[in-house]
PDB file of C-alpha atoms in Angstrom:
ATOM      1  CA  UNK A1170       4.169  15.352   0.439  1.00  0.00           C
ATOM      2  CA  UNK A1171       5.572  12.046   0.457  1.00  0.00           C
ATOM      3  CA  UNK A1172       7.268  10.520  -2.439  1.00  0.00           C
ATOM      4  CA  UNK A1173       9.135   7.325  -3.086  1.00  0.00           C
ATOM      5  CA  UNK A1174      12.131   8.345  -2.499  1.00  0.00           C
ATOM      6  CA  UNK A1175      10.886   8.308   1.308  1.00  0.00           C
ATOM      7  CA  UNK A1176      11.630   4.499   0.852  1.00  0.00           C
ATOM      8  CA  UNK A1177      14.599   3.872   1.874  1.00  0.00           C
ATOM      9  CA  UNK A1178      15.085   0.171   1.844  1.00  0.00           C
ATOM     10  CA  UNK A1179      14.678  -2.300  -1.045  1.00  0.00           C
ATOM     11  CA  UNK A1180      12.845  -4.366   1.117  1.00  0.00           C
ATOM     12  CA  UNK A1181       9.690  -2.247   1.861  1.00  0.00           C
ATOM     13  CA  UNK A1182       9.820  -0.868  -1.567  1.00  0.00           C
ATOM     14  CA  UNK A1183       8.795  -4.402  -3.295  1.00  0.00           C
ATOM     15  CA  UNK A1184       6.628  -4.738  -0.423  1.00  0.00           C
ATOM     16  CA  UNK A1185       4.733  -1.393  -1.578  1.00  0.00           C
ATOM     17  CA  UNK A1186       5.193  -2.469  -5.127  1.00  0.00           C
ATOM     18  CA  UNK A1187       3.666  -6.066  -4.244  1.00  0.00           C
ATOM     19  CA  UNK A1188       0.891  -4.150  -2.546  1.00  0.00           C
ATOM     20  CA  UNK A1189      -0.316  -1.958  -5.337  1.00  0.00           C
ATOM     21  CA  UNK A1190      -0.491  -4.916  -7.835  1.00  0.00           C
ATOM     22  CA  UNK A1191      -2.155  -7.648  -5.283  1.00  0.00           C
ATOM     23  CA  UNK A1192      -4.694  -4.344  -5.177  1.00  0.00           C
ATOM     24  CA  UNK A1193      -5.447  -3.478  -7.936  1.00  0.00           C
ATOM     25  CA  UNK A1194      -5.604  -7.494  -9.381  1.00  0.00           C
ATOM     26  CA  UNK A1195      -7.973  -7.822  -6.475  1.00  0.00           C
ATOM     27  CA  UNK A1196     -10.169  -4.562  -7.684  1.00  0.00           C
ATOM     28  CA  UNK A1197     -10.047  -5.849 -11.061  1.00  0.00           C
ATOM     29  CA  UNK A1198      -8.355  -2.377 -12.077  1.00  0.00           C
ATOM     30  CA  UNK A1199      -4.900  -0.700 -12.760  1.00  0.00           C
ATOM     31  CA  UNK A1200      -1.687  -0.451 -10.751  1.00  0.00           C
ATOM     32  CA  UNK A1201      -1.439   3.172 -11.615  1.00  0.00           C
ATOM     33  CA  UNK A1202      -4.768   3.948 -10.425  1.00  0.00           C
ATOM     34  CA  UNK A1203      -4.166   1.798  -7.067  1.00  0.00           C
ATOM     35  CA  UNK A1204      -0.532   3.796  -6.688  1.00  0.00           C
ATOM     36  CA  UNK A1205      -2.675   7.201  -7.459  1.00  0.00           C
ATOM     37  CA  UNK A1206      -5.100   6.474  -4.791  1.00  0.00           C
ATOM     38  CA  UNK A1207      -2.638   5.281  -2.091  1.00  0.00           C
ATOM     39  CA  UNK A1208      -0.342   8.284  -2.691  1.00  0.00           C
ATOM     40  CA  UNK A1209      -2.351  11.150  -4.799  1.00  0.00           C
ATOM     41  CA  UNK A1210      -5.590  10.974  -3.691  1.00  0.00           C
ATOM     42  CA  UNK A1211      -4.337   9.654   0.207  1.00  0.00           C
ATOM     43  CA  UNK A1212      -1.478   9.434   1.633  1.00  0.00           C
ATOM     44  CA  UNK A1213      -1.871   5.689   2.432  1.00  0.00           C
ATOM     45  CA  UNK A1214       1.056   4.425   0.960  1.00  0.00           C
ATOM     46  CA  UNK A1215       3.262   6.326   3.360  1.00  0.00           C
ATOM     47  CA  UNK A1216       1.595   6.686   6.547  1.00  0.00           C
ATOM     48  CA  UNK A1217       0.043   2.985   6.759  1.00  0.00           C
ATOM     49  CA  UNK A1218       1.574   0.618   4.728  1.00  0.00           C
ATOM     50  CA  UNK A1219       5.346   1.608   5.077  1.00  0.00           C
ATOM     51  CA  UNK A1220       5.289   2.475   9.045  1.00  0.00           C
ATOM     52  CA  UNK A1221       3.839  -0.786   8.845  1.00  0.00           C
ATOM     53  CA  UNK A1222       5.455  -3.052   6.924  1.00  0.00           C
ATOM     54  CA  UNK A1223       7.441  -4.776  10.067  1.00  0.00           C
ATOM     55  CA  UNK A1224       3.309  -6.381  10.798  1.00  0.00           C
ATOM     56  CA  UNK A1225       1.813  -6.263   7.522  1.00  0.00           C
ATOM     57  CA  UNK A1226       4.544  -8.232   5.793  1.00  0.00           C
ATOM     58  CA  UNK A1227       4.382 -11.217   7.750  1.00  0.00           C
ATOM     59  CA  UNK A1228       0.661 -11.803   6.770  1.00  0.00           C
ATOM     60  CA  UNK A1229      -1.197 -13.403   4.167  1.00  0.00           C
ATOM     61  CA  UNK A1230      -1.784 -12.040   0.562  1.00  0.00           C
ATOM     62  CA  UNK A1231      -4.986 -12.424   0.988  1.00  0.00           C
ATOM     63  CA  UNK A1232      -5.173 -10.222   4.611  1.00  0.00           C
ATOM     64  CA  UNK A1233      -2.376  -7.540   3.524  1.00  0.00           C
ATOM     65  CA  UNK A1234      -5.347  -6.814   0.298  1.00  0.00           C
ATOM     66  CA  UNK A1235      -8.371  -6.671   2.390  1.00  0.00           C
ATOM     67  CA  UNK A1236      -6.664  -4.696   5.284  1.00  0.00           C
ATOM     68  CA  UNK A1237      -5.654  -1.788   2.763  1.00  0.00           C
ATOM     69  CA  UNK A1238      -8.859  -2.041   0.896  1.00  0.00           C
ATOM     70  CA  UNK A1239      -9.967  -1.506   4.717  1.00  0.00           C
ATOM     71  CA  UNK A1240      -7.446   1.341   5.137  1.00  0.00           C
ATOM     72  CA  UNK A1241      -9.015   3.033   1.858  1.00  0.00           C
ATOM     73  CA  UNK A1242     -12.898   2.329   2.511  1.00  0.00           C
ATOM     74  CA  UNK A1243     -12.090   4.273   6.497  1.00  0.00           C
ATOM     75  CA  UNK A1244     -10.294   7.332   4.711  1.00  0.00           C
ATOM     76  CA  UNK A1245     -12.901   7.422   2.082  1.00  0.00           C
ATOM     77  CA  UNK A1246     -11.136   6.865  -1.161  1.00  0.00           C
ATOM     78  CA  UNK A1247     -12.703   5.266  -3.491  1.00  0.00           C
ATOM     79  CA  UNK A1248     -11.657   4.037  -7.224  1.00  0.00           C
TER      80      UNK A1248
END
């Protein structure tokens, strides 16, 4: 199991953190349930948005939200 100690740089880590929020304001819910889905209940966090983070951080707010949303809706978790 990942953890987030996996993240090693500063960087990517307030990238992830920046992530969950933008989620969860966009869901109209909690960060901690947003950081429980993408790492408890999936293993999103890890294996798409931090291998990714080179692409995803150069897009829009607006793109980065929907594409995880995406991410969650294929891998069937739902909040």
């Amino acid at each position: 199991m990942y953890s987030v100690e996996h993240i090693e740089n500063a960087r990517v880590l307030e990238f992830a953190v920046f992530c969950i929020e933008n989620v969860a304001l966009s869901l109209g819910i909690g960060a901690e349930k947003v950081y429980g889905a993408l790492t408890k209940d999936s293993d999103i966090l890890y294996t798409y948005v931090v291998p990714e983070y080179e692409v995803l951080h150069t897009q829009s707010k607006e793109y980065i939200v929907a594409d995880i949303i995406e991410v969650m809706k294929e891998r069937g978790v739902t909040l």
